[in-house]
Short mmCIF file of C-alpha atoms in Angstrom, two decimals:
data_model
loop_
_atom_site.label_atom_id
_atom_site.label_comp_id
_atom_site.label_asym_id
_atom_site.label_seq_id
_atom_site.Cartn_x
_atom_site.Cartn_y
_atom_site.Cartn_z
CA MET A 1 -39.37 11.14 16.64
CA ILE A 2 -36.12 12.93 17.50
CA GLN A 3 -37.57 14.15 20.78
CA ASN A 4 -38.64 10.61 21.65
CA LEU A 5 -35.17 9.30 20.81
CA ILE A 6 -33.53 11.95 23.01
CA ARG A 7 -35.98 11.26 25.81
CA LEU A 8 -35.30 7.51 25.56
CA SER A 9 -31.55 8.09 25.61
CA LEU A 10 -31.77 10.32 28.68
CA LYS A 11 -33.82 7.74 30.54
CA ASN A 12 -31.37 4.98 29.63
CA ARG A 13 -28.13 6.92 29.76
CA TYR A 14 -26.05 4.04 31.10
CA PHE A 15 -27.25 1.79 28.31
CA VAL A 16 -26.32 4.47 25.76
CA LEU A 17 -22.86 4.85 27.30
CA LEU A 18 -22.43 1.07 27.20
CA ILE A 19 -23.31 1.01 23.49
CA ALA A 20 -20.92 3.90 22.81
CA ALA A 21 -18.10 2.12 24.67
CA GLY A 22 -18.80 -1.10 22.75
CA LEU A 23 -18.72 0.72 19.42
CA PHE A 24 -15.49 2.45 20.41
CA ILE A 25 -13.79 -0.86 21.29
CA TRP A 26 -15.10 -2.43 18.08
CA GLY A 27 -13.79 0.59 16.17
CA ILE A 28 -10.31 0.18 17.66
CA PHE A 29 -10.16 -3.39 16.34
CA ALA A 30 -11.48 -2.13 13.00
CA VAL A 31 -8.68 0.45 12.82
CA ARG A 32 -6.06 -2.24 13.42
CA ASN A 33 -7.53 -4.64 10.85
CA ASN A 34 -8.26 -2.05 8.17
CA PRO A 35 -5.87 -2.23 5.17
CA ILE A 36 -3.65 0.85 5.01
CA ASP A 37 -2.44 2.37 1.75
CA ALA A 38 -1.64 5.83 0.51
CA ILE A 39 -3.28 5.55 -2.91
CA PRO A 40 -6.91 4.43 -3.27
CA ASP A 41 -7.25 1.40 -5.51
CA LEU A 42 -9.62 2.56 -8.25
CA SER A 43 -8.45 0.00 -10.81
CA GLU A 44 -10.87 -2.30 -12.55
CA ASN A 45 -11.45 -5.91 -11.55
CA GLN A 46 -9.27 -7.46 -14.22
CA VAL A 47 -7.23 -10.55 -15.09
CA ILE A 48 -4.22 -10.14 -17.37
CA VAL A 49 -3.24 -12.85 -19.86
CA PHE A 50 0.34 -12.50 -21.09
CA THR A 51 1.74 -14.43 -24.05
CA GLU A 52 5.30 -14.28 -25.38
CA TRP A 53 6.35 -15.33 -28.88
CA MET A 54 9.66 -13.62 -29.49
CA GLY A 55 10.77 -12.56 -32.95
CA ARG A 56 7.26 -12.16 -34.40
CA SER A 57 5.81 -8.93 -35.70
CA PRO A 58 2.81 -7.27 -34.02
CA GLN A 59 0.55 -8.25 -36.92
CA ILE A 60 1.43 -11.94 -36.62
CA ILE A 61 1.00 -11.75 -32.84
CA GLU A 62 -2.41 -10.15 -33.38
CA ASP A 63 -3.59 -12.74 -35.92
CA GLN A 64 -2.23 -15.95 -34.37
CA VAL A 65 -2.22 -15.21 -30.64
CA THR A 66 -4.31 -12.22 -29.55
CA PHE A 67 -7.37 -12.84 -31.74
CA PRO A 68 -7.76 -16.57 -30.82
CA LEU A 69 -7.43 -15.73 -27.12
CA VAL A 70 -9.91 -12.85 -27.18
CA SER A 71 -12.48 -14.79 -29.20
CA ASN A 72 -12.35 -17.74 -26.78
CA LEU A 73 -12.33 -15.73 -23.56
CA GLN A 74 -15.55 -13.91 -24.46
CA GLY A 75 -17.74 -16.75 -23.24
CA ILE A 76 -16.74 -16.45 -19.58
CA PRO A 77 -19.65 -15.33 -17.36
CA LYS A 78 -19.75 -11.92 -15.61
CA ILE A 79 -17.31 -10.32 -18.04
CA LYS A 80 -17.73 -6.60 -18.54
CA ASN A 81 -15.18 -6.06 -21.29
CA ILE A 82 -12.09 -7.55 -22.95
CA ARG A 83 -9.21 -5.38 -24.12
CA ALA A 84 -6.07 -6.55 -25.90
CA THR A 85 -2.86 -5.17 -27.29
CA SER A 86 -0.21 -6.72 -29.50
CA MET A 87 3.40 -5.67 -29.75
CA PHE A 88 6.63 -7.10 -31.03
CA GLY A 89 6.92 -10.61 -29.59
CA MET A 90 4.27 -10.12 -26.89
CA SER A 91 0.51 -10.12 -26.45
CA PHE A 92 -1.52 -8.71 -23.55
CA VAL A 93 -5.20 -9.50 -23.00
CA TYR A 94 -7.08 -7.66 -20.23
CA VAL A 95 -10.25 -9.46 -19.10
CA ILE A 96 -12.44 -6.98 -17.19
CA PHE A 97 -14.99 -8.53 -14.81
CA ASP A 98 -17.90 -7.00 -12.91
CA ASP A 99 -16.92 -5.19 -9.73
CA ASP A 100 -18.69 -7.68 -7.44
CA VAL A 101 -16.82 -10.70 -8.83
CA ASP A 102 -14.20 -12.33 -6.61
CA ILE A 103 -10.78 -11.90 -8.23
CA TYR A 104 -9.70 -15.49 -7.60
CA TRP A 105 -12.95 -16.88 -9.00
CA ALA A 106 -12.28 -14.79 -12.11
CA ARG A 107 -8.71 -16.07 -12.42
CA THR A 108 -9.93 -19.66 -12.15
CA ARG A 109 -12.49 -19.15 -14.91
CA VAL A 110 -9.90 -17.55 -17.18
CA LEU A 111 -7.42 -20.35 -16.54
CA GLU A 112 -10.04 -22.98 -17.42
CA ARG A 113 -10.75 -21.27 -20.73
CA LEU A 114 -7.03 -20.91 -21.51
CA ASN A 115 -6.63 -24.67 -21.34
CA TYR A 116 -9.18 -24.90 -24.15
CA ALA A 117 -7.71 -22.02 -26.18
CA GLN A 118 -4.21 -23.52 -26.04
CA ARG A 119 -4.95 -25.81 -28.98
CA LEU A 120 -5.65 -22.82 -31.22
CA LEU A 121 -2.27 -21.21 -30.64
CA PRO A 122 1.00 -21.96 -32.47
CA GLN A 123 3.23 -24.70 -31.14
CA ASP A 124 5.38 -23.83 -28.10
CA VAL A 125 3.29 -20.70 -27.39
CA THR A 126 1.84 -20.80 -23.87
CA PRO A 127 -0.29 -17.99 -22.39
CA THR A 128 0.14 -17.22 -18.69
CA LEU A 129 -1.82 -15.25 -16.12
CA GLY A 130 -0.42 -12.03 -14.75
CA PRO A 131 0.09 -11.54 -10.99
CA ASP A 132 -2.95 -11.22 -8.74
CA GLY A 133 -2.20 -7.55 -8.14
CA THR A 134 -3.61 -4.26 -9.39
CA GLY A 135 -2.34 -1.15 -11.09
CA VAL A 136 -1.38 0.40 -7.74
CA GLY A 137 0.26 -2.76 -6.43
CA HIS A 138 3.84 -1.54 -6.93
CA VAL A 139 4.47 -0.70 -3.29
CA TYR A 140 8.24 -1.04 -3.01
CA TRP A 141 11.27 -0.85 -5.33
CA TYR A 142 14.82 -1.77 -4.42
CA HIS A 143 18.18 -2.08 -6.16
CA LEU A 144 21.53 -3.70 -5.48
CA ASP A 145 24.54 -1.67 -4.43
CA ALA A 146 27.38 -3.86 -5.73
CA PRO A 147 30.28 -1.74 -7.06
CA ASN A 148 32.62 -4.72 -7.49
CA MET A 149 30.15 -6.99 -9.35
CA ASP A 150 29.23 -6.84 -13.03
CA LEU A 151 25.62 -6.46 -14.15
CA GLY A 152 25.32 -10.08 -15.27
CA ASP A 153 26.32 -11.46 -11.87
CA GLN A 154 24.04 -8.94 -10.15
CA ARG A 155 21.07 -10.04 -12.26
CA ALA A 156 21.84 -13.70 -11.54
CA LEU A 157 22.01 -12.93 -7.81
CA GLN A 158 18.69 -11.10 -8.04
CA ASP A 159 16.90 -13.80 -10.06
CA TRP A 160 18.20 -16.88 -8.24
CA TYR A 161 18.49 -15.74 -4.63
CA ILE A 162 16.92 -12.41 -3.66
CA LYS A 163 13.76 -12.79 -5.75
CA PHE A 164 12.95 -16.28 -4.45
CA ALA A 165 13.47 -15.17 -0.85
CA LEU A 166 11.22 -12.09 -1.11
CA GLN A 167 8.45 -14.04 -2.87
CA THR A 168 7.89 -15.97 0.37
CA VAL A 169 6.76 -12.80 2.19
CA PRO A 170 2.99 -12.93 2.92
CA GLY A 171 1.03 -10.54 0.72
CA VAL A 172 3.59 -10.39 -2.10
CA ALA A 173 2.10 -11.38 -5.47
CA GLU A 174 5.28 -11.03 -7.54
CA VAL A 175 8.85 -9.79 -7.44
CA ALA A 176 9.63 -8.37 -10.89
CA SER A 177 13.34 -8.10 -11.72
CA PHE A 178 14.75 -5.22 -13.75
CA GLY A 179 18.10 -4.04 -15.04
CA GLY A 180 21.35 -5.86 -15.77
CA PHE A 181 21.88 -8.73 -18.17
CA GLU A 182 20.19 -12.12 -18.11
CA LYS A 183 23.03 -14.57 -18.64
CA GLN A 184 22.83 -17.01 -21.53
CA TYR A 185 25.10 -19.16 -23.66
CA GLN A 186 25.57 -17.66 -27.11
CA LEU A 187 26.80 -19.45 -30.23
CA VAL A 188 28.37 -17.23 -32.88
CA ILE A 189 28.12 -19.30 -36.05
CA ASP A 190 30.66 -18.98 -38.85
CA PRO A 191 28.69 -19.49 -42.11
CA VAL A 192 31.87 -20.23 -44.08
CA LYS A 193 32.70 -23.17 -41.82
CA LEU A 194 29.12 -24.43 -42.03
CA GLN A 195 29.41 -24.47 -45.81
CA TYR A 196 32.82 -26.15 -45.69
CA TYR A 197 31.56 -28.99 -43.49
CA ASN A 198 28.20 -29.12 -45.34
CA ILE A 199 26.24 -28.58 -42.10
CA SER A 200 23.06 -26.49 -41.86
CA LEU A 201 22.15 -24.07 -39.11
CA LEU A 202 19.19 -26.27 -38.16
CA ASP A 203 21.58 -29.19 -37.63
CA VAL A 204 23.52 -27.13 -35.09
CA MET A 205 20.35 -26.01 -33.30
CA LYS A 206 18.99 -29.54 -33.15
CA ALA A 207 22.26 -31.00 -31.89
CA VAL A 208 22.60 -28.46 -29.09
CA LYS A 209 18.97 -28.91 -28.05
CA THR A 210 19.03 -32.71 -27.99
CA ASN A 211 22.35 -32.85 -26.15
CA ASN A 212 21.12 -30.69 -23.28
CA ASN A 213 19.04 -33.30 -21.50
CA ASP A 214 19.09 -36.16 -19.01
CA VAL A 215 17.66 -39.50 -20.11
CA GLY A 216 16.43 -42.39 -18.02
CA GLY A 217 17.48 -45.99 -18.49
CA ARG A 218 16.33 -49.20 -16.90
CA LYS A 219 17.24 -51.16 -13.81
CA PHE A 220 19.34 -54.30 -13.92
CA GLU A 221 20.63 -56.63 -11.24
CA MET A 222 24.16 -57.86 -10.86
CA ALA A 223 25.66 -59.74 -7.93
CA ASP A 224 22.48 -59.31 -5.90
CA MET A 225 22.65 -55.54 -6.40
CA ALA A 226 20.20 -53.40 -8.36
CA TYR A 227 21.59 -50.63 -10.57
CA ILE A 228 19.64 -47.85 -12.28
CA ILE A 229 21.11 -46.53 -15.52
CA ARG A 230 20.81 -42.84 -16.37
CA GLY A 231 22.30 -40.67 -19.06
CA LEU A 232 23.57 -37.34 -17.69
CA GLY A 233 23.70 -34.77 -20.45
CA TYR A 234 22.77 -31.35 -19.08
CA ILE A 235 25.10 -28.56 -20.13
CA LYS A 236 27.12 -27.12 -17.24
CA ASN A 237 29.72 -24.91 -18.90
CA ILE A 238 30.99 -23.58 -22.21
CA GLU A 239 33.26 -26.57 -22.76
CA ASP A 240 30.25 -28.92 -22.72
CA ILE A 241 28.67 -26.96 -25.57
CA GLU A 242 31.90 -26.83 -27.56
CA SER A 243 32.21 -30.63 -27.38
CA ILE A 244 28.77 -31.35 -28.85
CA ALA A 245 28.98 -33.15 -32.18
CA VAL A 246 26.92 -31.58 -34.96
CA GLY A 247 28.00 -33.82 -37.88
CA ASN A 248 30.98 -35.67 -39.34
CA ASN A 249 33.53 -35.08 -42.05
CA GLN A 250 35.08 -38.18 -43.55
CA GLY A 251 34.37 -40.12 -40.37
CA ILE A 252 35.74 -37.40 -38.09
CA PRO A 253 33.20 -35.76 -35.73
CA VAL A 254 32.52 -32.09 -36.31
CA ARG A 255 31.94 -30.33 -33.02
CA VAL A 256 30.35 -27.02 -32.19
CA LYS A 257 33.74 -25.40 -31.61
CA ASP A 258 34.69 -26.28 -35.19
CA VAL A 259 31.89 -24.19 -36.70
CA ALA A 260 31.17 -21.59 -34.02
CA SER A 261 32.54 -19.76 -31.03
CA VAL A 262 30.71 -20.16 -27.71
CA GLN A 263 30.53 -17.31 -25.22
CA MET A 264 28.62 -16.19 -22.16
CA GLY A 265 26.51 -13.13 -22.97
CA GLY A 266 23.38 -11.23 -22.04
CA ASP A 267 19.87 -11.55 -23.41
CA LEU A 268 18.39 -8.86 -25.64
CA ARG A 269 17.32 -5.79 -23.63
CA THR A 270 14.65 -3.22 -24.39
CA GLY A 271 15.66 -0.77 -21.66
CA ILE A 272 17.97 -0.02 -18.74
CA PHE A 273 17.56 1.10 -15.14
CA ASP A 274 19.66 3.99 -13.89
CA VAL A 275 19.84 5.55 -10.40
CA ASP A 276 20.60 9.27 -10.07
CA GLY A 277 22.58 9.28 -13.30
CA LYS A 278 25.40 7.29 -11.69
CA GLY A 279 25.07 4.19 -13.85
CA GLU A 280 23.04 1.05 -14.35
CA VAL A 281 21.80 -1.03 -11.44
CA VAL A 282 19.85 -4.24 -10.90
CA GLY A 283 16.83 -4.49 -8.65
CA GLY A 284 13.26 -5.61 -8.22
CA ILE A 285 9.70 -4.39 -7.87
CA ILE A 286 7.49 -5.72 -5.06
CA VAL A 287 3.90 -6.16 -6.26
CA ALA A 288 1.39 -6.48 -3.42
CA ARG A 289 -1.43 -8.97 -3.72
CA TYR A 290 -4.98 -7.75 -4.33
CA GLY A 291 -6.68 -6.47 -1.16
CA GLU A 292 -3.58 -6.77 1.05
CA ASN A 293 -2.49 -4.24 3.65
CA ALA A 294 0.21 -2.35 1.72
CA ASP A 295 1.89 -0.93 4.81
CA LYS A 296 2.12 -4.35 6.45
CA VAL A 297 3.48 -5.93 3.26
CA ILE A 298 6.20 -3.26 2.99
CA ASN A 299 7.27 -3.74 6.60
CA ASN A 300 7.40 -7.52 6.15
CA VAL A 301 9.49 -7.08 2.99
CA LYS A 302 11.95 -4.82 4.84
CA ASP A 303 12.31 -7.39 7.61
CA LYS A 304 12.93 -10.13 5.06
CA MET A 305 15.51 -8.00 3.23
CA LYS A 306 17.52 -7.73 6.45
CA GLU A 307 17.69 -11.53 6.56
CA VAL A 308 18.54 -11.77 2.85
CA GLU A 309 21.43 -9.29 3.18
CA LYS A 310 23.18 -11.69 5.56
CA GLY A 311 23.61 -14.18 2.70
CA LEU A 312 24.76 -11.70 0.05
CA PRO A 313 28.39 -11.59 -1.14
CA GLU A 314 30.73 -9.23 0.64
CA GLY A 315 30.21 -5.62 -0.38
CA VAL A 316 26.68 -6.16 -1.76
CA THR A 317 23.77 -4.37 -0.06
CA LEU A 318 20.14 -3.63 -0.87
CA LYS A 319 19.04 -0.01 -1.30
CA THR A 320 15.53 1.43 -1.45
CA SER A 321 14.47 3.06 -4.72
CA TYR A 322 10.80 3.69 -3.90
CA ASP A 323 8.98 3.18 -0.62
CA ARG A 324 5.27 3.94 -0.40
CA SER A 325 5.25 3.48 3.37
CA THR A 326 6.69 7.00 3.69
CA LEU A 327 3.54 8.45 2.14
CA ILE A 328 1.33 6.06 4.10
CA GLU A 329 2.89 6.99 7.43
CA ALA A 330 2.69 10.70 6.55
CA ALA A 331 -1.03 10.38 5.83
CA ILE A 332 -1.66 8.53 9.10
CA GLU A 333 0.42 11.01 11.08
CA ASN A 334 -1.46 13.91 9.48
CA ILE A 335 -4.87 12.59 10.56
CA LYS A 336 -3.56 12.01 14.10
CA THR A 337 -2.18 15.55 14.28
CA LYS A 338 -5.40 17.11 12.99
CA LEU A 339 -7.42 15.04 15.43
CA VAL A 340 -5.43 16.28 18.42
CA GLU A 341 -5.43 19.87 17.14
CA GLU A 342 -9.19 19.91 16.70
CA MET A 343 -9.74 18.42 20.15
CA ILE A 344 -7.61 21.17 21.70
CA VAL A 345 -9.25 23.95 19.69
CA VAL A 346 -12.75 22.69 20.48
CA ALA A 347 -11.96 22.45 24.19
CA ILE A 348 -10.58 25.99 24.26
CA ILE A 349 -13.51 27.48 22.29
CA VAL A 350 -16.20 25.77 24.37
CA ILE A 351 -14.57 26.63 27.68
CA VAL A 352 -13.97 30.26 26.66
CA PHE A 353 -17.47 30.91 25.32
CA LEU A 354 -19.50 28.67 27.64
CA PHE A 355 -17.25 28.49 30.68
CA HIS A 356 -18.44 24.89 31.04
CA TRP A 357 -15.85 22.10 30.99
CA ARG A 358 -18.44 19.31 30.94
CA SER A 359 -19.79 20.56 27.60
CA ALA A 360 -16.26 20.62 26.19
CA LEU A 361 -15.65 17.09 27.45
CA SER A 362 -18.87 15.77 25.84
CA ILE A 363 -17.82 17.23 22.47
CA ILE A 364 -14.25 15.89 22.67
CA ILE A 365 -15.50 12.37 23.47
CA GLN A 366 -17.65 12.39 20.32
CA ILE A 367 -14.65 12.75 18.00
CA PRO A 368 -12.76 9.46 18.64
CA ILE A 369 -16.00 7.46 18.94
CA THR A 370 -17.27 8.79 15.61
CA ILE A 371 -13.94 8.08 13.86
CA ALA A 372 -13.88 4.55 15.29
CA ILE A 373 -17.40 3.91 13.97
CA ALA A 374 -16.29 5.26 10.57
CA PHE A 375 -13.60 2.54 10.37
CA ILE A 376 -16.22 -0.11 11.17
CA ILE A 377 -18.16 1.05 8.12
CA LEU A 378 -14.96 1.13 6.01
CA ASN A 379 -14.28 -2.51 6.85
CA ALA A 380 -17.89 -3.45 6.13
CA PHE A 381 -17.59 -2.06 2.58
CA GLY A 382 -14.05 -3.39 2.04
CA LEU A 383 -12.46 0.07 1.79
CA SER A 384 -8.88 0.79 2.84
CA SER A 385 -7.43 3.68 4.81
CA ASN A 386 -5.93 5.92 2.15
CA ILE A 387 -5.48 9.58 1.39
CA MET A 388 -9.05 10.00 0.15
CA SER A 389 -10.80 8.17 2.99
CA LEU A 390 -8.62 9.75 5.70
CA THR A 391 -9.16 13.20 4.19
CA GLY A 392 -12.90 12.58 4.25
CA ILE A 393 -12.68 11.65 7.93
CA ALA A 394 -10.60 14.76 8.66
CA LEU A 395 -13.18 16.95 6.94
CA ALA A 396 -15.99 15.19 8.76
CA ILE A 397 -14.36 16.03 12.09
CA GLY A 398 -15.28 19.66 11.45
CA VAL A 399 -18.92 18.69 10.98
CA ILE A 400 -18.84 16.59 14.16
CA VAL A 401 -17.34 19.47 16.13
CA ASP A 402 -19.78 22.03 14.71
CA ASN A 403 -22.70 19.78 15.52
CA GLY A 404 -21.41 19.19 19.05
CA ILE A 405 -20.84 22.89 19.70
CA ILE A 406 -24.28 23.85 18.38
CA MET A 407 -26.08 21.13 20.36
CA SER A 408 -24.12 21.89 23.55
CA GLU A 409 -24.69 25.64 23.23
CA ASN A 410 -28.38 25.11 22.50
CA ALA A 411 -28.80 22.75 25.46
CA TYR A 412 -26.84 25.12 27.68
CA LYS A 413 -29.03 28.06 26.62
CA ASN A 414 -32.30 26.16 27.08
CA LEU A 415 -31.27 24.95 30.52
CA SER A 416 -30.25 28.48 31.46
CA ASP A 417 -33.58 29.91 30.26
CA TRP A 418 -35.47 27.16 32.10
CA GLN A 419 -33.60 27.87 35.33
CA ASN A 420 -34.14 31.64 35.01
CA HIS A 421 -37.81 31.07 34.28
CA ASN A 422 -38.22 28.87 37.36
CA GLN A 423 -36.35 31.36 39.54
CA ASN A 424 -38.50 34.24 38.35
CA LYS A 425 -41.62 32.15 38.84
CA ASN A 426 -40.65 31.20 42.39
CA SER A 427 -39.77 34.76 43.26
#
C-alpha cells in the first residue's frame, strides 16, 4: 500500500505540491486564530455559585445556605460532581459538569435552578454565579502608584472608574479589586445616650434605612402645567445622616447626631496587598473569559489602560504586578528559535554527508508544513498554543527531521545503486 501511495504521488507530483501548499496556507490561518497561552487549561468544566451572608458562623452557613443549594442543584443534567465549602459569612458551591458540556449552557441551567432554590434560603440572601473564567484565568495583575492619595480614595478610584473601564475590554470576564479600604458611612452608637432617650438600636437602624431612599409621588396640573412630585431622600454626606430623626423626647426630635457620631471609614478587611515590602497598594486582577486568547486579551487590556491613565488624577499611574504575556512571548520565541536552529542544522548535516542541496531543501520544506498542519489539528480539537503543546511540536520536529534524513539518504542510496547497476550493465 505504501509503495502504491508513493507511486501515485510521484505520478501526480504537481497535485501533491498543490495539496501541500493549500495545507500550509490553511495552517498559517490556523496559527493566527489559535488561542495563545502559557499555561495549559486543565481545570474542570465548572460553574461556581457564591453566596454571602456576613456575620454568620460556618455551621449556620452550611445548614441554611450551602446544604439547600447543593440539594437543589443535584437535579441538573450532565453533572459530574458537586463540591461545596462553607466559611465565615460565605458559601461556595462548585458544580462540575461533563467535559463535553458547553460552559454557557451549564451556567444557564444553574441559573434556572437557583431561581427555584432562592425560596429555600434566608431572607435577603441571594446566591450569584462566579465569573465565566477558569482557574488559570488570572492573566494580568496591576496596581495603582498614587503616593499622594490615601488607600480609601485609591480603592474608590479603582472600583468606580478603572474597573468599569477595563471590564469593557473584549475577553475580560471580571476585574477583581484588591487592597485599600472600601469606603462606608459608620455610626458609632453611644449606648448611654440611647438609654437616656429611650431609643433602641433597631430604631436607629430602621430610621437610617428608611431615610435613605427616593419616593415617587403623583402628577397634578396647575395653570395648564403638569408637575410630578418626588421625594428626594438619598444620603449624600455625613450631615444628611446626622440630621435623620430617630425618635422624640418631650416633643423635640432626637437626631442621629444626638445618640451617635457619624464618620467615614473602611469596611472590614481580611487581608492586605503589599508590593515589594514598600507598603499597601490598591489594584485589580484581570480574569480572562473561558476559551479566550490570553495573549490577545492582555494586549487589549494594556491598550485600554493607556486610555484610562489619561483620566486619572495627577500623579496617579498604573503599574504591572503580574503579566503572563512575558511567559507567553518567551514560549513562542523559543519555538521560533528552535525551528530556525533545526533547519540550519539539518541543512548543514545533509549537505555535508550527502553533498546534495536538493535533499536538504526537501527536508527543510517539510518542517514548516508539518507544524502548520499541527495547528490545524489543534484548532479542530479546541486546544491552545501553550508550553505543553509547543514543547510537543518542538520535540516532534526532531522526529520529522530524522524521518526526512533517513528517507532522503535511503532514496539517494537506492538511486545511486540503480545508476551504478545500469552503468555496469551497459558497460
